[in-house]
Amino acid sequence: MSDARDAVAKNRHTYELEETGFNEVPKKWRKFYRYWEGVGDVLAPNEVVCPVCKVVIRSKRELRPGDKVYCMPCMSRMVVVKAADGSLEAEVIF
Amino acid sequence: MADFLSQYSIQRWLEMCPQGYLEDTVYGRGADESEAEDLLGNETMLDAAITATVQLVVGERCALAASSGLVNAAPDYPSKRFLATQTLDEARHVEIFTQRLYDLGVKKDKLEDEISDRANPHLVKFAEVLLEKVEAGDFIAGVVGQNIVLEGMAFSVFEMMEAGNRQLNPKFAHTLRGTIADERRHVGFGENRIGSLIQEHPEKKPEIERMQEEMTYHMLATFALAFSESPDEAIQSNGDSPEAEWHGTNLATATPEEMEAVLAETVLGEFKTRLGRIGLEYQSPKSPV
């Protein structure tokens, strides 16, 4: 990792992930996902909703535009982008 | 492409499904779970539940025929392998919803009669449009029809039914949660595989968009007929449950018209977004009513 990328990474908030009751992937990966509760569900800075299957993908660090995320329940690869309202969302990479 | 398709292995399917969320289930629900007593003791609600479950069996039989037919039409072995797992998923859905009909009191020797008597004719037409493409060996149109249109509809319908049954009928909600988990993979395959194929075959767009328009017409007609025939008593349950809230509508107190509206809005909204992501433009159908 370059010094610049290392510095950016160091400035990110990190998270200790715990299981959320999500059981649709093998046990080892379950803490990286949770069920989306729909309207009113507030996403943390380390979370983004998979637009394909509506599961919340959770990262060990705060997400930023350009980060790549993977949704194991539907097996889609995505990149994090900033939405018009300033929130983060995921775009599928075909 | 190879990288994306390599994720769809039989091994991963085994770890996620039989060894994961389906472990210890019996016909998709807990071994000690049974249908709600309130439902079994109310003739009107029971009749409506049988009719609704028949539509699930009809839809899943179509999905089984489509996914198994697409195995031979698939242009590569990773896709064939994924569709083989989807075929087993769909066969399981047919089995668990058929089992629910038995749990609701349908006699085994009357099963086919009940299905043909109660099947929504628009849902049957919807299936015929899709299976025509599959039988012609048209992989791209078949996967759009099966994994985007049919599975997209099933995904929204199952989510709504699961939310509505979470407190009232935990056994059926449990059954639905397993099918929703399966549908996530199916819609994921549909978008990821077809997203790249549409880019390679843009000449297929007009034909696929016509199929989507026709399928959407029959889907909306299915909802319109289903909700116009549903007695309020069968839709409206007792109490105002916050657990039954779905896309701003309380499913415990919604009228048939409100249920139809929220379902059509969510399914159509999802279609437009999903089709847009893979490079297709949503075609509005003629009004089915």
Short mmCIF file of C-alpha atoms in Angstrom, two decimals:
data_model
loop_
_atom_site.label_atom_id
_atom_site.label_comp_id
_atom_site.label_asym_id
_atom_site.label_seq_id
_atom_site.Cartn_x
_atom_site.Cartn_y
_atom_site.Cartn_z
CA MET A 1 0.00 0.00 0.00
CA SER A 2 1.34 3.47 -0.89
CA ASP A 3 1.98 6.04 1.85
CA ALA A 4 -0.95 8.18 0.63
CA ARG A 5 -3.40 5.26 0.66
CA ASP A 6 -2.01 4.14 4.00
CA ALA A 7 -2.69 7.60 5.45
CA VAL A 8 -6.28 7.62 4.15
CA ALA A 9 -6.86 4.16 5.54
CA LYS A 10 -5.55 5.18 8.95
CA ASN A 11 -8.02 8.07 9.13
CA ARG A 12 -11.02 5.80 8.72
CA HIS A 13 -13.13 4.78 11.63
CA THR A 14 -13.03 1.02 12.18
CA TYR A 15 -15.77 -1.22 13.54
CA GLU A 16 -15.90 -4.44 15.52
CA LEU A 17 -18.53 -6.50 13.74
CA GLU A 18 -20.82 -8.89 15.59
CA GLU A 19 -23.40 -11.35 14.30
CA THR A 20 -26.78 -9.78 13.58
CA GLY A 21 -28.96 -12.87 13.09
CA PHE A 22 -28.35 -12.96 9.37
CA ASN A 23 -27.98 -16.64 8.42
CA GLU A 24 -28.03 -16.73 4.63
CA VAL A 25 -24.27 -17.14 4.16
CA PRO A 26 -21.74 -19.53 5.76
CA LYS A 27 -21.10 -18.72 9.46
CA LYS A 28 -17.69 -17.19 8.87
CA TRP A 29 -19.19 -14.38 6.79
CA ARG A 30 -22.47 -13.71 8.59
CA LYS A 31 -21.23 -10.69 10.57
CA PHE A 32 -20.69 -8.83 7.30
CA TYR A 33 -24.41 -8.70 6.55
CA ARG A 34 -27.70 -7.80 8.19
CA TYR A 35 -31.32 -7.66 7.14
CA TRP A 36 -32.50 -4.27 5.89
CA GLU A 37 -35.52 -3.12 7.90
CA GLY A 38 -36.89 -0.93 5.10
CA VAL A 39 -38.03 2.68 5.39
CA GLY A 40 -36.62 4.16 8.60
CA ASP A 41 -33.60 1.85 8.77
CA VAL A 42 -30.61 4.14 9.29
CA LEU A 43 -27.33 2.94 7.81
CA ALA A 44 -24.08 3.31 9.75
CA PRO A 45 -21.03 4.82 7.99
CA ASN A 46 -19.69 1.29 7.41
CA GLU A 47 -22.91 0.04 5.79
CA VAL A 48 -24.47 0.11 2.33
CA VAL A 49 -27.58 -1.61 0.91
CA CYS A 50 -27.13 -4.11 -1.92
CA PRO A 51 -29.41 -2.77 -4.69
CA VAL A 52 -29.89 -6.28 -6.13
CA CYS A 53 -31.07 -8.26 -3.08
CA LYS A 54 -31.67 -5.54 -0.43
CA VAL A 55 -29.33 -6.95 2.20
CA VAL A 56 -27.18 -4.49 4.19
CA ILE A 57 -23.47 -5.06 3.56
CA ARG A 58 -21.25 -4.18 6.54
CA SER A 59 -17.56 -3.32 6.42
CA LYS A 60 -14.95 -3.38 9.17
CA ARG A 61 -14.12 0.21 8.29
CA GLU A 62 -16.02 3.32 7.35
CA LEU A 63 -16.99 3.17 3.67
CA ARG A 64 -16.01 5.79 1.12
CA PRO A 65 -16.75 6.35 -2.59
CA GLY A 66 -14.64 4.07 -4.73
CA ASP A 67 -14.55 1.20 -2.22
CA LYS A 68 -15.42 -2.21 -3.66
CA VAL A 69 -17.91 -4.34 -1.76
CA TYR A 70 -19.21 -7.86 -2.32
CA CYS A 71 -22.68 -9.17 -1.57
CA MET A 72 -22.37 -12.87 -0.86
CA PRO A 73 -26.14 -13.56 -0.56
CA CYS A 74 -26.69 -12.61 -4.23
CA MET A 75 -23.02 -12.79 -5.28
CA SER A 76 -22.89 -9.31 -6.79
CA ARG A 77 -19.81 -7.12 -6.86
CA MET A 78 -20.30 -3.40 -6.33
CA VAL A 79 -18.54 -0.10 -6.01
CA VAL A 80 -19.56 2.49 -3.41
CA VAL A 81 -20.65 5.85 -4.85
CA LYS A 82 -22.03 9.05 -3.38
CA ALA A 83 -25.75 9.55 -4.11
CA ALA A 84 -27.31 12.91 -5.01
CA ASP A 85 -28.46 13.37 -1.41
CA GLY A 86 -24.93 12.84 -0.11
CA SER A 87 -25.53 9.34 1.23
CA LEU A 88 -23.51 6.34 0.10
CA GLU A 89 -24.96 3.72 -2.21
CA ALA A 90 -23.65 0.74 -4.14
CA GLU A 91 -23.52 0.33 -7.91
CA VAL A 92 -23.30 -3.14 -9.44
CA ILE A 93 -20.21 -3.93 -11.50
CA PHE A 94 -21.09 -6.21 -14.42
CA MET B 1 -17.29 -13.00 -16.47
CA ALA B 2 -15.40 -16.07 -15.39
CA ASP B 3 -14.65 -14.43 -12.05
CA PHE B 4 -18.31 -13.66 -11.34
CA LEU B 5 -19.51 -17.08 -12.48
CA SER B 6 -16.92 -18.91 -10.42
CA GLN B 7 -18.81 -17.81 -7.30
CA TYR B 8 -21.81 -19.91 -8.32
CA SER B 9 -20.43 -23.26 -7.27
CA ILE B 10 -22.32 -26.27 -6.00
CA GLN B 11 -20.01 -26.22 -2.96
CA ARG B 12 -21.03 -22.64 -2.07
CA TRP B 13 -24.70 -23.54 -2.58
CA LEU B 14 -24.32 -26.48 -0.19
CA GLU B 15 -22.71 -24.25 2.46
CA MET B 16 -25.33 -21.52 2.15
CA CYS B 17 -28.53 -23.58 1.83
CA PRO B 18 -28.69 -27.19 3.09
CA GLN B 19 -25.85 -26.62 5.59
CA GLY B 20 -26.94 -23.03 6.31
CA TYR B 21 -30.37 -21.46 6.56
CA LEU B 22 -32.20 -24.68 5.65
CA GLU B 23 -30.43 -26.80 8.25
CA ASP B 24 -32.91 -28.55 10.59
CA THR B 25 -35.93 -27.34 8.61
CA VAL B 26 -38.80 -29.63 7.64
CA TYR B 27 -40.50 -28.56 4.41
CA GLY B 28 -38.87 -25.16 4.92
CA ARG B 29 -40.12 -24.50 8.48
CA GLY B 30 -39.24 -25.55 12.02
CA ALA B 31 -40.06 -29.15 12.94
CA ASP B 32 -42.43 -28.01 15.71
CA GLU B 33 -44.15 -25.19 13.78
CA SER B 34 -47.71 -25.52 12.49
CA GLU B 35 -50.30 -23.34 10.78
CA ALA B 36 -51.99 -20.72 12.96
CA GLU B 37 -55.09 -22.01 14.77
CA ASP B 38 -56.97 -18.78 13.90
CA LEU B 39 -56.46 -19.58 10.23
CA LEU B 40 -57.43 -23.24 10.40
CA GLY B 41 -60.57 -22.39 12.34
CA ASN B 42 -61.88 -19.71 9.99
CA GLU B 43 -63.44 -21.12 6.81
CA THR B 44 -63.17 -17.87 4.83
CA MET B 45 -59.54 -17.24 5.74
CA LEU B 46 -58.65 -20.89 5.14
CA ASP B 47 -60.19 -20.83 1.68
CA ALA B 48 -58.31 -17.63 0.83
CA ALA B 49 -55.05 -19.14 2.14
CA ILE B 50 -55.51 -22.22 -0.06
CA THR B 51 -56.18 -20.03 -3.11
CA ALA B 52 -53.12 -17.85 -2.38
CA THR B 53 -50.90 -20.92 -1.87
CA VAL B 54 -52.13 -22.43 -5.14
CA GLN B 55 -50.79 -19.32 -6.92
CA LEU B 56 -47.40 -19.91 -5.27
CA VAL B 57 -47.38 -23.53 -6.48
CA VAL B 58 -48.33 -22.41 -10.01
CA GLY B 59 -45.59 -19.77 -10.04
CA GLU B 60 -42.99 -22.18 -8.70
CA ARG B 61 -43.94 -24.92 -11.17
CA CYS B 62 -43.32 -22.37 -13.91
CA ALA B 63 -39.96 -21.44 -12.35
CA LEU B 64 -39.01 -25.12 -12.15
CA ALA B 65 -39.86 -25.70 -15.82
CA ALA B 66 -38.01 -22.52 -16.84
CA SER B 67 -34.83 -23.03 -14.83
CA SER B 68 -34.50 -26.70 -15.80
CA GLY B 69 -35.14 -25.80 -19.46
CA LEU B 70 -32.51 -23.08 -19.35
CA VAL B 71 -29.80 -25.53 -18.22
CA ASN B 72 -29.58 -26.88 -21.77
CA ALA B 73 -29.88 -23.43 -23.33
CA ALA B 74 -27.03 -21.92 -21.26
CA PRO B 75 -23.93 -21.08 -23.34
CA ASP B 76 -21.36 -22.02 -20.67
CA TYR B 77 -20.87 -24.60 -17.96
CA PRO B 78 -20.75 -22.22 -14.96
CA SER B 79 -24.24 -20.96 -15.96
CA LYS B 80 -25.49 -24.53 -16.39
CA ARG B 81 -24.13 -25.36 -12.94
CA PHE B 82 -25.84 -22.37 -11.34
CA LEU B 83 -29.12 -23.14 -13.10
CA ALA B 84 -28.87 -26.72 -11.81
CA THR B 85 -28.82 -25.36 -8.24
CA GLN B 86 -31.69 -23.02 -9.09
CA THR B 87 -33.64 -25.98 -10.50
CA LEU B 88 -33.33 -27.75 -7.15
CA ASP B 89 -34.33 -24.52 -5.32
CA GLU B 90 -37.46 -24.24 -7.47
CA ALA B 91 -38.31 -27.92 -7.04
CA ARG B 92 -38.03 -27.40 -3.28
CA HIS B 93 -40.36 -24.39 -3.49
CA VAL B 94 -42.93 -26.47 -5.39
CA GLU B 95 -42.66 -29.13 -2.71
CA ILE B 96 -42.91 -26.86 0.35
CA PHE B 97 -45.86 -24.86 -1.00
CA THR B 98 -47.59 -28.10 -2.04
CA GLN B 99 -46.97 -29.38 1.49
CA ARG B 100 -48.59 -26.19 2.79
CA LEU B 101 -51.70 -27.04 0.77
CA TYR B 102 -51.79 -30.41 2.55
CA ASP B 103 -51.26 -28.66 5.90
CA LEU B 104 -54.27 -26.46 5.07
CA GLY B 105 -56.40 -29.54 4.51
CA VAL B 106 -56.19 -30.19 0.76
CA LYS B 107 -56.42 -33.95 0.12
CA LYS B 108 -53.58 -35.46 -1.89
CA ASP B 109 -55.94 -37.00 -4.44
CA LYS B 110 -57.60 -33.60 -4.97
CA LEU B 111 -54.40 -31.60 -5.37
CA GLU B 112 -54.41 -31.22 -9.15
CA ASP B 113 -58.14 -30.43 -9.19
CA GLU B 114 -57.67 -27.71 -6.57
CA ILE B 115 -54.76 -26.24 -8.52
CA SER B 116 -56.58 -26.16 -11.85
CA ASP B 117 -59.77 -24.81 -10.25
CA ARG B 118 -58.05 -22.04 -8.32
CA ALA B 119 -55.09 -21.06 -10.56
CA ASN B 120 -55.29 -17.43 -11.62
CA PRO B 121 -55.70 -17.49 -15.45
CA HIS B 122 -53.48 -14.44 -15.83
CA LEU B 123 -50.71 -16.16 -13.88
CA VAL B 124 -51.02 -19.13 -16.23
CA LYS B 125 -50.68 -16.78 -19.24
CA PHE B 126 -47.70 -15.10 -17.56
CA ALA B 127 -46.03 -18.52 -17.30
CA GLU B 128 -46.84 -19.40 -20.92
CA VAL B 129 -45.10 -16.24 -22.22
CA LEU B 130 -41.94 -17.18 -20.34
CA LEU B 131 -41.96 -20.87 -21.17
CA GLU B 132 -42.37 -20.11 -24.88
CA LYS B 133 -38.95 -18.39 -24.80
CA VAL B 134 -37.40 -21.21 -22.79
CA GLU B 135 -38.75 -23.89 -25.13
CA ALA B 136 -37.28 -21.97 -28.07
CA GLY B 137 -33.87 -22.18 -26.38
CA ASP B 138 -33.58 -18.40 -26.07
CA PHE B 139 -31.20 -18.11 -23.11
CA ILE B 140 -31.09 -14.31 -22.79
CA ALA B 141 -34.87 -13.80 -23.03
CA GLY B 142 -35.43 -16.84 -20.82
CA VAL B 143 -33.17 -15.57 -18.04
CA VAL B 144 -34.65 -12.06 -18.20
CA GLY B 145 -38.16 -13.55 -18.01
CA GLN B 146 -37.26 -16.04 -15.28
CA ASN B 147 -34.61 -14.36 -13.11
CA ILE B 148 -35.56 -10.70 -13.53
CA VAL B 149 -39.33 -10.60 -14.19
CA LEU B 150 -40.64 -13.75 -12.47
CA GLU B 151 -38.10 -13.82 -9.63
CA GLY B 152 -38.36 -10.04 -9.18
CA MET B 153 -42.11 -10.42 -8.74
CA ALA B 154 -41.70 -13.40 -6.41
CA PHE B 155 -39.10 -11.53 -4.35
CA SER B 156 -41.51 -8.62 -3.67
CA VAL B 157 -44.58 -10.85 -3.15
CA PHE B 158 -42.72 -13.15 -0.73
CA GLU B 159 -41.32 -10.19 1.20
CA MET B 160 -44.80 -8.74 1.58
CA MET B 161 -46.29 -12.09 2.63
CA GLU B 162 -43.44 -12.72 5.09
CA ALA B 163 -43.96 -9.31 6.73
CA GLY B 164 -47.71 -9.93 6.95
CA ASN B 165 -47.30 -13.38 8.50
CA ARG B 166 -44.37 -12.76 10.87
CA GLN B 167 -46.57 -12.47 13.95
CA LEU B 168 -49.80 -14.04 12.74
CA ASN B 169 -48.40 -17.23 11.24
CA PRO B 170 -44.70 -17.76 12.15
CA LYS B 171 -44.67 -21.17 10.45
CA PHE B 172 -45.56 -19.75 7.04
CA ALA B 173 -43.28 -16.72 7.55
CA HIS B 174 -40.39 -19.14 8.26
CA THR B 175 -41.15 -21.04 5.06
CA LEU B 176 -41.15 -17.78 3.12
CA ARG B 177 -37.83 -16.59 4.60
CA GLY B 178 -36.04 -19.60 3.09
CA THR B 179 -37.52 -18.92 -0.33
CA ILE B 180 -36.57 -15.22 -0.10
CA ALA B 181 -32.97 -16.24 0.64
CA ASP B 182 -33.04 -18.46 -2.47
CA GLU B 183 -34.50 -15.64 -4.59
CA ARG B 184 -31.58 -13.37 -3.67
CA ARG B 185 -29.21 -15.69 -5.55
CA HIS B 186 -31.60 -16.05 -8.48
CA VAL B 187 -32.03 -12.31 -9.04
CA GLY B 188 -28.28 -11.85 -8.50
CA PHE B 189 -27.52 -14.37 -11.25
CA GLY B 190 -30.11 -12.78 -13.53
CA GLU B 191 -28.68 -9.30 -13.24
CA ASN B 192 -25.02 -10.25 -13.27
CA ARG B 193 -25.18 -12.77 -16.13
CA ILE B 194 -27.60 -10.86 -18.33
CA GLY B 195 -26.00 -7.48 -17.64
CA SER B 196 -22.92 -8.61 -19.54
CA LEU B 197 -24.82 -10.59 -22.22
CA ILE B 198 -27.06 -7.63 -23.10
CA GLN B 199 -23.94 -5.56 -23.71
CA GLU B 200 -22.72 -8.26 -26.11
CA HIS B 201 -26.13 -8.68 -27.84
CA PRO B 202 -27.87 -5.28 -28.02
CA GLU B 203 -29.94 -6.55 -30.99
CA LYS B 204 -31.92 -8.68 -28.51
CA LYS B 205 -33.28 -5.67 -26.61
CA PRO B 206 -36.53 -5.01 -28.57
CA GLU B 207 -37.67 -8.63 -28.41
CA ILE B 208 -36.90 -8.90 -24.69
CA GLU B 209 -38.65 -5.61 -23.95
CA ARG B 210 -41.77 -6.90 -25.75
CA MET B 211 -41.70 -10.04 -23.62
CA GLN B 212 -41.33 -7.93 -20.46
CA GLU B 213 -44.31 -5.78 -21.49
CA GLU B 214 -46.46 -8.87 -22.04
CA MET B 215 -45.37 -10.52 -18.80
CA THR B 216 -45.94 -7.31 -16.84
CA TYR B 217 -49.46 -7.04 -18.29
CA HIS B 218 -50.34 -10.51 -17.05
CA MET B 219 -48.65 -9.91 -13.71
CA LEU B 220 -50.72 -6.77 -13.02
CA ALA B 221 -53.85 -8.57 -14.19
CA THR B 222 -52.99 -11.38 -11.76
CA PHE B 223 -52.82 -8.90 -8.85
CA ALA B 224 -56.02 -7.13 -9.94
CA LEU B 225 -58.01 -10.37 -10.17
CA ALA B 226 -56.53 -11.84 -6.98
CA PHE B 227 -57.35 -8.80 -4.85
CA SER B 228 -60.78 -8.22 -6.41
CA GLU B 229 -61.74 -11.78 -5.39
CA SER B 230 -60.21 -11.61 -1.89
CA PRO B 231 -62.74 -11.12 0.89
CA ASP B 232 -61.77 -8.27 3.22
CA GLU B 233 -61.89 -10.68 6.14
CA ALA B 234 -59.19 -12.82 4.58
CA ILE B 235 -56.88 -9.90 3.99
CA GLN B 236 -57.49 -7.86 7.09
CA SER B 237 -56.33 -9.57 10.20
CA ASN B 238 -57.05 -8.87 13.80
CA GLY B 239 -55.12 -6.04 15.38
CA ASP B 240 -52.79 -3.31 14.26
CA SER B 241 -49.38 -4.93 14.21
CA PRO B 242 -46.31 -2.74 13.65
CA GLU B 243 -44.50 -5.93 12.62
CA ALA B 244 -46.76 -6.11 9.56
CA GLU B 245 -45.61 -2.73 8.20
CA TRP B 246 -44.27 -3.04 4.64
CA HIS B 247 -43.29 -0.10 2.42
CA GLY B 248 -45.45 2.28 4.44
CA THR B 249 -48.56 0.07 4.41
CA ASN B 250 -49.78 -1.80 7.46
CA LEU B 251 -50.58 -5.23 6.04
CA ALA B 252 -52.66 -6.11 9.10
CA THR B 253 -55.22 -3.40 8.35
CA ALA B 254 -54.82 -2.66 4.61
CA THR B 255 -57.77 -3.03 2.25
CA PRO B 256 -57.42 -5.27 -0.83
CA GLU B 257 -57.06 -2.11 -2.97
CA GLU B 258 -54.24 -0.81 -0.77
CA MET B 259 -52.50 -4.19 -0.88
CA GLU B 260 -52.78 -4.35 -4.66
CA ALA B 261 -51.47 -0.78 -4.99
CA VAL B 262 -48.44 -1.26 -2.75
CA LEU B 263 -47.54 -4.53 -4.46
CA ALA B 264 -47.86 -3.12 -7.97
CA GLU B 265 -45.83 -0.04 -7.00
CA THR B 266 -43.02 -2.02 -5.39
CA VAL B 267 -42.83 -4.69 -8.10
CA LEU B 268 -42.96 -2.16 -10.94
CA GLY B 269 -40.49 0.13 -9.21
CA GLU B 270 -38.11 -2.79 -8.83
CA PHE B 271 -38.58 -3.84 -12.46
CA LYS B 272 -37.71 -0.39 -13.77
CA THR B 273 -34.60 -0.22 -11.61
CA ARG B 274 -33.44 -3.77 -12.35
CA LEU B 275 -34.03 -3.47 -16.11
CA GLY B 276 -32.26 -0.11 -16.19
CA ARG B 277 -29.22 -1.62 -14.47
CA ILE B 278 -28.84 -4.30 -17.16
CA GLY B 279 -29.42 -1.85 -20.02
CA LEU B 280 -33.10 -2.49 -20.83
CA GLU B 281 -35.87 0.09 -20.83
CA TYR B 282 -39.05 -0.76 -18.94
CA GLN B 283 -42.11 -1.02 -21.21
CA SER B 284 -45.44 -0.01 -19.66
CA PRO B 285 -48.15 -2.58 -20.36
CA LYS B 286 -51.70 -1.80 -21.39
CA SER B 287 -53.97 -1.37 -18.38
CA PRO B 288 -55.13 -4.83 -17.33
CA VAL B 289 -58.37 -3.65 -15.78
#
